[in-house]
PDB file of C-alpha atoms in Angstrom:
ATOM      1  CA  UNK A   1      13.305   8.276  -0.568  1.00  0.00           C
ATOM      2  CA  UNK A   2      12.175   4.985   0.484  1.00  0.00           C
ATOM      3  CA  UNK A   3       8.250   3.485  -0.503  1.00  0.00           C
ATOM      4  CA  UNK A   4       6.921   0.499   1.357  1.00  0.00           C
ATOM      5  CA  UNK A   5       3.892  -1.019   0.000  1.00  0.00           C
ATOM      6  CA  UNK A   6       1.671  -3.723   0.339  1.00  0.00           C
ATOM      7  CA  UNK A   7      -2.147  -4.964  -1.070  1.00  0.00           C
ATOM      8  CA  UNK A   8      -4.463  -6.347   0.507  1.00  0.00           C
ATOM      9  CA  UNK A   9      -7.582  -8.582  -0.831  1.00  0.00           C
ATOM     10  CA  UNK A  10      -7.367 -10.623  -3.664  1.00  0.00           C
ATOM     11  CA  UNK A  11      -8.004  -8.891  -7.289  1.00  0.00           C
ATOM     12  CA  UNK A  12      -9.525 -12.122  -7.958  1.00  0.00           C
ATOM     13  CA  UNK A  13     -10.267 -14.015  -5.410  1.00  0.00           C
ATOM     14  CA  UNK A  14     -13.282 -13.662  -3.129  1.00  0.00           C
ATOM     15  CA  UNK A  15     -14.637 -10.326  -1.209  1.00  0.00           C
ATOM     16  CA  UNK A  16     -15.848  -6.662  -2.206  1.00  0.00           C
ATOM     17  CA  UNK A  17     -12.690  -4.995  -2.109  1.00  0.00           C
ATOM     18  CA  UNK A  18      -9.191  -4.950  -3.219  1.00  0.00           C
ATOM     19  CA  UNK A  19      -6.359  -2.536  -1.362  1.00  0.00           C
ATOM     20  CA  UNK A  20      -3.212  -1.344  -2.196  1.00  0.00           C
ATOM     21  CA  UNK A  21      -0.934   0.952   0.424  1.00  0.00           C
ATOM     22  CA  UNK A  22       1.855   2.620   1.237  1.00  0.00           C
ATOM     23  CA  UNK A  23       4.319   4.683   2.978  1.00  0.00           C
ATOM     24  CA  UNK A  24       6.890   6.931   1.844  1.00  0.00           C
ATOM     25  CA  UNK A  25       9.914   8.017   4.197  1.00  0.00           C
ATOM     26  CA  UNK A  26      12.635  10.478   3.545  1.00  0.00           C
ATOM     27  CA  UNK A  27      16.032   9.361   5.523  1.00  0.00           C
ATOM     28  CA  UNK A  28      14.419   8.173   8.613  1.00  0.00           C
ATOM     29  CA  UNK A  29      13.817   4.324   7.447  1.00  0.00           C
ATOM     30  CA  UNK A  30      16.369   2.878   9.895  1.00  0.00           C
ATOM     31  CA  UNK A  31      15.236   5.076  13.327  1.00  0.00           C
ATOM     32  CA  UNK A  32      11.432   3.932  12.022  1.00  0.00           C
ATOM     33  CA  UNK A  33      12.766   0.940  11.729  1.00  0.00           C
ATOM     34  CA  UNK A  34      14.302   0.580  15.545  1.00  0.00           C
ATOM     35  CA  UNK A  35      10.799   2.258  16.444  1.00  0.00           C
ATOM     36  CA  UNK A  36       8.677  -0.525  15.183  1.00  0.00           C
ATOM     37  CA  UNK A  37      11.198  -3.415  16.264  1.00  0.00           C
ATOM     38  CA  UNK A  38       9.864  -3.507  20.103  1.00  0.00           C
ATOM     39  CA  UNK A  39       6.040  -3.295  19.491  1.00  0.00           C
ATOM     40  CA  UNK A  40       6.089  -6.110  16.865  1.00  0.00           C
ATOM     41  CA  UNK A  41       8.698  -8.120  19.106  1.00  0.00           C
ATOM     42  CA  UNK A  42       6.071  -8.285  22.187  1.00  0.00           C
ATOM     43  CA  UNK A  43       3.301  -9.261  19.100  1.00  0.00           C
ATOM     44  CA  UNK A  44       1.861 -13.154  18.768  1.00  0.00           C
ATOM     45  CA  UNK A  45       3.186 -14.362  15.762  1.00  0.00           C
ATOM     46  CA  UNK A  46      -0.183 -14.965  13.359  1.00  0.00           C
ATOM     47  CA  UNK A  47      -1.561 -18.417  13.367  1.00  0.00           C
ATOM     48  CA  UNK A  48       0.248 -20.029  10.265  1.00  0.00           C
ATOM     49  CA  UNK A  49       2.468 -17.126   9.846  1.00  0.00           C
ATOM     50  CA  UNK A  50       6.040 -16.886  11.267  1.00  0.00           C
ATOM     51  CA  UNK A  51       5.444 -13.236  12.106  1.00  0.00           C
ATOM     52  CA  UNK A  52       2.397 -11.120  12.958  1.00  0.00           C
ATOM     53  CA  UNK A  53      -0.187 -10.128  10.676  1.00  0.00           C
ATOM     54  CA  UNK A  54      -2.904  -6.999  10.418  1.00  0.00           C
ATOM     55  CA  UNK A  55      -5.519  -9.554   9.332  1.00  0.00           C
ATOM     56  CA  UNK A  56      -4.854 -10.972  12.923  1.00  0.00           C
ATOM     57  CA  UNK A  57      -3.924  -7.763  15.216  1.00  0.00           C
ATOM     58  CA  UNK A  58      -5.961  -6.615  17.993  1.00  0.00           C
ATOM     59  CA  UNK A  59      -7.151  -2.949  17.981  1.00  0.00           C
ATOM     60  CA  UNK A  60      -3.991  -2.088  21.314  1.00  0.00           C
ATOM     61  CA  UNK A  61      -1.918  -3.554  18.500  1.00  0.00           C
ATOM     62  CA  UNK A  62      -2.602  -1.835  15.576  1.00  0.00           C
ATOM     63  CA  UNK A  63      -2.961   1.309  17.653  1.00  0.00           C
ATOM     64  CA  UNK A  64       0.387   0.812  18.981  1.00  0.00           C
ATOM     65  CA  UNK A  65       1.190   0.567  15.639  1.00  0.00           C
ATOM     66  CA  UNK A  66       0.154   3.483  14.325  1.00  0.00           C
ATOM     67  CA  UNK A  67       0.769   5.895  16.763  1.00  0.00           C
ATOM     68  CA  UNK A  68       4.479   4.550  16.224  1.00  0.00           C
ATOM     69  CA  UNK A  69       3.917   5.593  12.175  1.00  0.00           C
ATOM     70  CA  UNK A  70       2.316   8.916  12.727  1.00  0.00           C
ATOM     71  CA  UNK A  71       5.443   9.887  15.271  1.00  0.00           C
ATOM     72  CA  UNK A  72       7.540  10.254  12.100  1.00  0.00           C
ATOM     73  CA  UNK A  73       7.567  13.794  10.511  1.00  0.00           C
ATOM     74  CA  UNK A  74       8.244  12.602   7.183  1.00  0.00           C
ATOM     75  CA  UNK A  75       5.751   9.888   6.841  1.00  0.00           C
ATOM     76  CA  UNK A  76       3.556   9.707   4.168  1.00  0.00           C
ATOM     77  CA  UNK A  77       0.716   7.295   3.332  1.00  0.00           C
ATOM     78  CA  UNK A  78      -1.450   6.981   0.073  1.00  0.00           C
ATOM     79  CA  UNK A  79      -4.002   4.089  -0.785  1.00  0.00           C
ATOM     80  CA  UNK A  80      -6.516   2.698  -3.328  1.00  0.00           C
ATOM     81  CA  UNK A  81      -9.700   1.210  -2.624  1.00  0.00           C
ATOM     82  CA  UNK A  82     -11.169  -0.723  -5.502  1.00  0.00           C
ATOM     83  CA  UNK A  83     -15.015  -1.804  -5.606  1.00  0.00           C
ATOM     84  CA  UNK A  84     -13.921  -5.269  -7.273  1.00  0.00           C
ATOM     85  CA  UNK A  85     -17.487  -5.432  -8.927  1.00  0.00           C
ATOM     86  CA  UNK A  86     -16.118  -2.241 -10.744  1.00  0.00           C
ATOM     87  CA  UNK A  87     -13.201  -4.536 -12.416  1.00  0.00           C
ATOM     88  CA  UNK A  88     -14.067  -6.294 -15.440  1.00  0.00           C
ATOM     89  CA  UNK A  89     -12.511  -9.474 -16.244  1.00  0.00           C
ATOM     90  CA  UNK A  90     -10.308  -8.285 -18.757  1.00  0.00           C
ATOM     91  CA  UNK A  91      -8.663  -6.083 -16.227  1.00  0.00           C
ATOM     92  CA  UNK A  92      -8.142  -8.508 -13.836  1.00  0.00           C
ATOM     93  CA  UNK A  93      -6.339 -10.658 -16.772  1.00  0.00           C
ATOM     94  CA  UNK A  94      -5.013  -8.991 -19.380  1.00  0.00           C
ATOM     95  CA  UNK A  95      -4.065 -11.571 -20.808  1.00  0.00           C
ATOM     96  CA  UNK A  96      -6.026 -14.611 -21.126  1.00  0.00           C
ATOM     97  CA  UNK A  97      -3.772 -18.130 -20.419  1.00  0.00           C
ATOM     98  CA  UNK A  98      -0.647 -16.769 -19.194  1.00  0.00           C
ATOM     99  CA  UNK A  99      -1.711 -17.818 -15.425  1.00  0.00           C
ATOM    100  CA  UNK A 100       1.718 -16.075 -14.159  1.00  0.00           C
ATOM    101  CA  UNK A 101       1.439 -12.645 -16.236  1.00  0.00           C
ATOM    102  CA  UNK A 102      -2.288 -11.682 -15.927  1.00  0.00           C
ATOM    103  CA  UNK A 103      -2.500 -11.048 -11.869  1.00  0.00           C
ATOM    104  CA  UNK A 104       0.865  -9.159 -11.854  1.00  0.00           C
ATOM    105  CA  UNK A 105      -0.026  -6.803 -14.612  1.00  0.00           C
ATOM    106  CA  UNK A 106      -3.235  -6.200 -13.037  1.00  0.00           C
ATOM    107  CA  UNK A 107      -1.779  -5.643  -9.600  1.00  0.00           C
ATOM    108  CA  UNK A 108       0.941  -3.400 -11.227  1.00  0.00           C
ATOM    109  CA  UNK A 109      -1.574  -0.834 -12.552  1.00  0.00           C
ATOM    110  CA  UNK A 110      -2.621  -0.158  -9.238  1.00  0.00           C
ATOM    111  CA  UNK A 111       0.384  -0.013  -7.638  1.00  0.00           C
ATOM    112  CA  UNK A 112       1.275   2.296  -9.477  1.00  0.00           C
ATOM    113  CA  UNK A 113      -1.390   4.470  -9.064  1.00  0.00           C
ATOM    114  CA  UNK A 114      -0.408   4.456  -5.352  1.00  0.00           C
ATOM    115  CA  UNK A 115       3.610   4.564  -6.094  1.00  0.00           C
ATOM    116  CA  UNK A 116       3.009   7.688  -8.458  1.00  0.00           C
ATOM    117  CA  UNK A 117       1.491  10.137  -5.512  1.00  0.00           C
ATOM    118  CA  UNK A 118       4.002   8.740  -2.993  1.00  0.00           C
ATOM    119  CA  UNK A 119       6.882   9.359  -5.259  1.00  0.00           C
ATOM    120  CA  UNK A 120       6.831  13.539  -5.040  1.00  0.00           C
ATOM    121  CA  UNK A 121       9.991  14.510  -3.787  1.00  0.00           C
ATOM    122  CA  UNK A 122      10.699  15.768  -0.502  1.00  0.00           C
ATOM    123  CA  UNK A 123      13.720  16.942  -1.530  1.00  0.00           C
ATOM    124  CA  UNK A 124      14.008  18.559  -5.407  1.00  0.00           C
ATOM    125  CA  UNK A 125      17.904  17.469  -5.448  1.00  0.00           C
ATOM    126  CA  UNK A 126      17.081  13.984  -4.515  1.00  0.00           C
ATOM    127  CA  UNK A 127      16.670  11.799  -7.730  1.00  0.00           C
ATOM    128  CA  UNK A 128      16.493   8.624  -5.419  1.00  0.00           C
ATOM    129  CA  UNK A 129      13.657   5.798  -5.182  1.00  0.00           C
ATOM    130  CA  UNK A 130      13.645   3.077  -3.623  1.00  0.00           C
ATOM    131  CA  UNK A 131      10.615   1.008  -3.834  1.00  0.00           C
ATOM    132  CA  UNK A 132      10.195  -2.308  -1.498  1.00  0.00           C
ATOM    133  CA  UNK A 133       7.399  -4.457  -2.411  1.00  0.00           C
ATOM    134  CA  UNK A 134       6.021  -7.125   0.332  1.00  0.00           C
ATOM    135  CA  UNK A 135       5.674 -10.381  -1.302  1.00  0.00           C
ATOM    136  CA  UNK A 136       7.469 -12.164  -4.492  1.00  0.00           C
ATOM    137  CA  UNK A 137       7.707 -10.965  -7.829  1.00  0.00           C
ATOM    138  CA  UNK A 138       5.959 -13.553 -10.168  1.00  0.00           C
ATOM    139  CA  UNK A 139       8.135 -14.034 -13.414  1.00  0.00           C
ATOM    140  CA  UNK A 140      11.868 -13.563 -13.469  1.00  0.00           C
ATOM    141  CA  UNK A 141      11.825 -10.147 -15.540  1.00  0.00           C
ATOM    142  CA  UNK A 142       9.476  -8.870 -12.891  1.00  0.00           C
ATOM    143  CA  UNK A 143      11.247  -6.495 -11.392  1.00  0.00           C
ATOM    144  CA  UNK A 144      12.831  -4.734 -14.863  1.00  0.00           C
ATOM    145  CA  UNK A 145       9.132  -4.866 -16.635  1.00  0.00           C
ATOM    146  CA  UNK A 146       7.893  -3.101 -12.802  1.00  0.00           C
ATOM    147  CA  UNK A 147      10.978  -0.463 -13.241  1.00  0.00           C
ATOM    148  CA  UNK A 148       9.728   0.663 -16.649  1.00  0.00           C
ATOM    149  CA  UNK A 149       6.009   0.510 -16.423  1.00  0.00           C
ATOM    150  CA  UNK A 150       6.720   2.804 -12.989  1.00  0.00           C
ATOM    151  CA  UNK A 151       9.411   4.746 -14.828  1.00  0.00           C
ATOM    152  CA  UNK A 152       6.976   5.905 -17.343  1.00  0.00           C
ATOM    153  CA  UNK A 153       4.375   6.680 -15.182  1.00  0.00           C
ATOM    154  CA  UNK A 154       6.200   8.921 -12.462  1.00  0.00           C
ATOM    155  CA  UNK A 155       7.831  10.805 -15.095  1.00  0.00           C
ATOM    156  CA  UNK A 156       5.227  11.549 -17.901  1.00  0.00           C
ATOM    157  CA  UNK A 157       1.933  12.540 -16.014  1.00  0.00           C
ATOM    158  CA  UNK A 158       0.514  15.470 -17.365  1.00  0.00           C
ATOM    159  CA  UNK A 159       0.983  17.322 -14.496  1.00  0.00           C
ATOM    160  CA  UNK A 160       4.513  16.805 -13.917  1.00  0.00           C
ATOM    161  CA  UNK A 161       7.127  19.576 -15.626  1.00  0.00           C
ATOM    162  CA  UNK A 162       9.038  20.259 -12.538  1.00  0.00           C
ATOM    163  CA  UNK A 163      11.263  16.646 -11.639  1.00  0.00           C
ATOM    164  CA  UNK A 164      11.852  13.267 -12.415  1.00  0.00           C
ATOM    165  CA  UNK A 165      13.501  10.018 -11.308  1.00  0.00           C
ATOM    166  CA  UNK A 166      16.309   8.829 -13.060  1.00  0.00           C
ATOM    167  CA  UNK A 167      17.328   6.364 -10.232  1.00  0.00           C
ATOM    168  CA  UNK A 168      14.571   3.884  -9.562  1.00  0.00           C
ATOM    169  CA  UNK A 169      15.031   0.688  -7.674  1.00  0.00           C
ATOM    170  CA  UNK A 170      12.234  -2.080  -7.449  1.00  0.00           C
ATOM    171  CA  UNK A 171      13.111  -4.721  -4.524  1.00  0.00           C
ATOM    172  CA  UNK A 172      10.366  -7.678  -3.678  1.00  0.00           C
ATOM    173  CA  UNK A 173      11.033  -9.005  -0.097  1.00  0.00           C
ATOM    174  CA  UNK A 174       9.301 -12.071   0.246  1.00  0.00           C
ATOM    175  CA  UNK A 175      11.123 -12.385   3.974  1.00  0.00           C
ATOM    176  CA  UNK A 176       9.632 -11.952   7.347  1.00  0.00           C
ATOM    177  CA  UNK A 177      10.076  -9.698  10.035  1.00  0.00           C
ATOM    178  CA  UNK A 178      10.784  -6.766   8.107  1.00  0.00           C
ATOM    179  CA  UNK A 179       8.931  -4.354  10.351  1.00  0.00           C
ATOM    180  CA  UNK A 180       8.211  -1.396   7.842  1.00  0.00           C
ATOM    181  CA  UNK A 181       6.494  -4.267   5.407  1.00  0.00           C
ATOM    182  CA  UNK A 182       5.117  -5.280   8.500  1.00  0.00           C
ATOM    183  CA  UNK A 183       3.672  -1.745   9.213  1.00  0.00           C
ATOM    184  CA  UNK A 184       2.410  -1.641   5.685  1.00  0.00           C
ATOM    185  CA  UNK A 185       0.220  -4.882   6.118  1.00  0.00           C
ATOM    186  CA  UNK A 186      -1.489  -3.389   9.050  1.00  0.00           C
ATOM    187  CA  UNK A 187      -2.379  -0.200   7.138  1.00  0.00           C
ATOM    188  CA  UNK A 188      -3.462  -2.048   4.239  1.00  0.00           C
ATOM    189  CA  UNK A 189      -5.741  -4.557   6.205  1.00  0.00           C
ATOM    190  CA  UNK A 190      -6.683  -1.424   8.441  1.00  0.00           C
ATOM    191  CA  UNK A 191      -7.985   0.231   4.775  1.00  0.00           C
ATOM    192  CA  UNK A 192      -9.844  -2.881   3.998  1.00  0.00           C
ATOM    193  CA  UNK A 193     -11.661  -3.523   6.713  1.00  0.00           C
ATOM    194  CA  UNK A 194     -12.637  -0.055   7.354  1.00  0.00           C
ATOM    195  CA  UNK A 195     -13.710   0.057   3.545  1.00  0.00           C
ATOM    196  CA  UNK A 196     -15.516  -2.937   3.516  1.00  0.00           C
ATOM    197  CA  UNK A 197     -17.730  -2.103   6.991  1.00  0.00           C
ATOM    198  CA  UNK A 198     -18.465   1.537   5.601  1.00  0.00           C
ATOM    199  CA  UNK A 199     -19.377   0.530   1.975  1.00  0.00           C
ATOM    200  CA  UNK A 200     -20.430  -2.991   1.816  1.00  0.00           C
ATOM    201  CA  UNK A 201     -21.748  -4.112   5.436  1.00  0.00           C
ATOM    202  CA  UNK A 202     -25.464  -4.298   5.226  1.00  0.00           C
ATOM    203  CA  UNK A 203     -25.848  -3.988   9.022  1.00  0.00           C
ATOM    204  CA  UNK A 204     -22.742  -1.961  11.180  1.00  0.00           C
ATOM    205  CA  UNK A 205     -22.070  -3.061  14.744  1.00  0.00           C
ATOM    206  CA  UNK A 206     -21.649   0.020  16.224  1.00  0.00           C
ATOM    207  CA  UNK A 207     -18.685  -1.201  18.442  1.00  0.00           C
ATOM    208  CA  UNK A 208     -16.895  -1.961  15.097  1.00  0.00           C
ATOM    209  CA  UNK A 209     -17.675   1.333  13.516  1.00  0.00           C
ATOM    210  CA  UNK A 210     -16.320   2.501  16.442  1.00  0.00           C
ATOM    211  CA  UNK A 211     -12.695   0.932  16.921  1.00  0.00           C
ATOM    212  CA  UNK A 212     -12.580   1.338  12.936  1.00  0.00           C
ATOM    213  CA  UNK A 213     -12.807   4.861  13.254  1.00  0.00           C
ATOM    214  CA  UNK A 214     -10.565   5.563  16.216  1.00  0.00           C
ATOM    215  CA  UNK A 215      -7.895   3.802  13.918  1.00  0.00           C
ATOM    216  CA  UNK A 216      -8.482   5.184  11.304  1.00  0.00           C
ATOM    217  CA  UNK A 217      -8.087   9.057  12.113  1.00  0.00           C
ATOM    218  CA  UNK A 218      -4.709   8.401  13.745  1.00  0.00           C
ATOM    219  CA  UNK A 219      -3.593   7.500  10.293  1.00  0.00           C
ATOM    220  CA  UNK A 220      -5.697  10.723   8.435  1.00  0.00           C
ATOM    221  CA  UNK A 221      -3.145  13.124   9.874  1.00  0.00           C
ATOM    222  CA  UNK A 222      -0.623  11.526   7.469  1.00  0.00           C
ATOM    223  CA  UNK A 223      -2.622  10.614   4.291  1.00  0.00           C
ATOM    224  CA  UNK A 224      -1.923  12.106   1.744  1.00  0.00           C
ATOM    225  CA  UNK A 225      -3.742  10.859  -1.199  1.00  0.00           C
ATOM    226  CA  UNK A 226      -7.100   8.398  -1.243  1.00  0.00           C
ATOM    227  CA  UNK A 227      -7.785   7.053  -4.706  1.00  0.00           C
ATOM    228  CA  UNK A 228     -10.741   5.013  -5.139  1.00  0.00           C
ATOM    229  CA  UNK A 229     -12.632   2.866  -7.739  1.00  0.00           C
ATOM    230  CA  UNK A 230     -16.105   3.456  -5.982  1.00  0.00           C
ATOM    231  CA  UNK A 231     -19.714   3.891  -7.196  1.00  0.00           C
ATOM    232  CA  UNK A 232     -20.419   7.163  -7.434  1.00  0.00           C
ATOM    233  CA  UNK A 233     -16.314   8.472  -6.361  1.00  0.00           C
ATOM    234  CA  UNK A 234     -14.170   6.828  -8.733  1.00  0.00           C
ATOM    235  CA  UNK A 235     -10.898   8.768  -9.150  1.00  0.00           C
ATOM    236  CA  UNK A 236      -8.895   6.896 -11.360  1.00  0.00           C
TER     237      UNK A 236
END
């Protein structure tokens, strides 16, 4: 199994809403792969960016995009949406002065609320993960202190008796061009946007609402879990 996953928002920087997303594949990584290679090819790179971006995507593009996604029988997607003014400052920290350890535990705990629904296996032989993470890790030890926290948390939910992972690999990929990372960004910024026009926009442009929505419902088919952090629907 292969998980691709990606934020979007800023735990603490500015803005109502913080996203994590992802995708989960079973043997068809490569031919998704080939898939996605054309329609990001004939895509503007982003403005500052040395490949495209969802922040900067048209609605042809992400729908292109999408519709690519959905095409894939094993595709899976699962996100959080988190009302930042629902995170305390402790949570976003941890732990106050160490400036490279408090965002990445922070952003870890979500993850792997994400990571944890995505990892059910499609296959009950298959004791494979393999976990690629858009971006740079931001210590050294990242990656092994990521393995364990995730290690622990697929295997010992109370709901779990029937499988676990005993071969877990956690890969950054800070590179470019990567087109399933790629994919991932545009679901992620597709999540927040759509999020932060239903939830938080005072007044909705009804074209908006519009385009959001067509979007979104040509992902629904393949979500499969939707955990939020949301007055009145917090799941976590």
């Amino acid at each position: 199994m292969h998980i691709y996953m990606d934020d979007s928002g800023n735990i603490e920087g500015q803005g109502k809403v913080y996203v994590w997303a992802g995708i989960s594949l079973y043997n068809q990584d490569k031919s998704l792969t080939n898939a996605l290679d054309p329609i990001f090819s004939g895509f503007n790179n982003s403005p500052g960016y040395r490949e495209k971006k969802g922040m900067d995507a048209t609605f042809k593009e992400m729908e292109a995009v999408f519709r690519c996604l959905t095409g894939f029988s094993t595709l899976r997607i699962s996100y959080l949406v988190v009302d930042k003014s629902l995170v305390t400052s402790n949570q976003k920290t941890f732990v106050k002065g160490a400036v490279s350890k408090d965002k990445e535990q922070s952003e870890n705990y979500f993850l792997s609320k994400v990571v944890k629904r995505l990892s059910f296996p499609y296959d009950s032989n298959d004791k494979h993960v393999n976990l690629i993470i858009d971006g740079s890790p931001s210590r050294v030890d990242s990656v092994n202190r990521l393995h364990e926290y995730l290690s622990v948390r697929i295997n010992y939910p109370d709901w779990n008796t029937s499988y676990s992972w005993n071969n877990f690999k956690v890969v950054y990929d800070p590179g470019v061009n990567n087109r399933l990372l790629q994919a991932v960004d545009f679901v992620a910024n597709l999540i927040l946007e759509y999020y932060k026009l239903m939830e938080f926009a005072s007044k909705k442009n009804p074209i908006e609402v519009r385009k959001y929505c067509a979007l979104y419902s040509i992902l629904k088919p393949k979500i499969t879990h939707r955990l939020y952090r949301m007055k009145g629907i917090s799941v976590l």
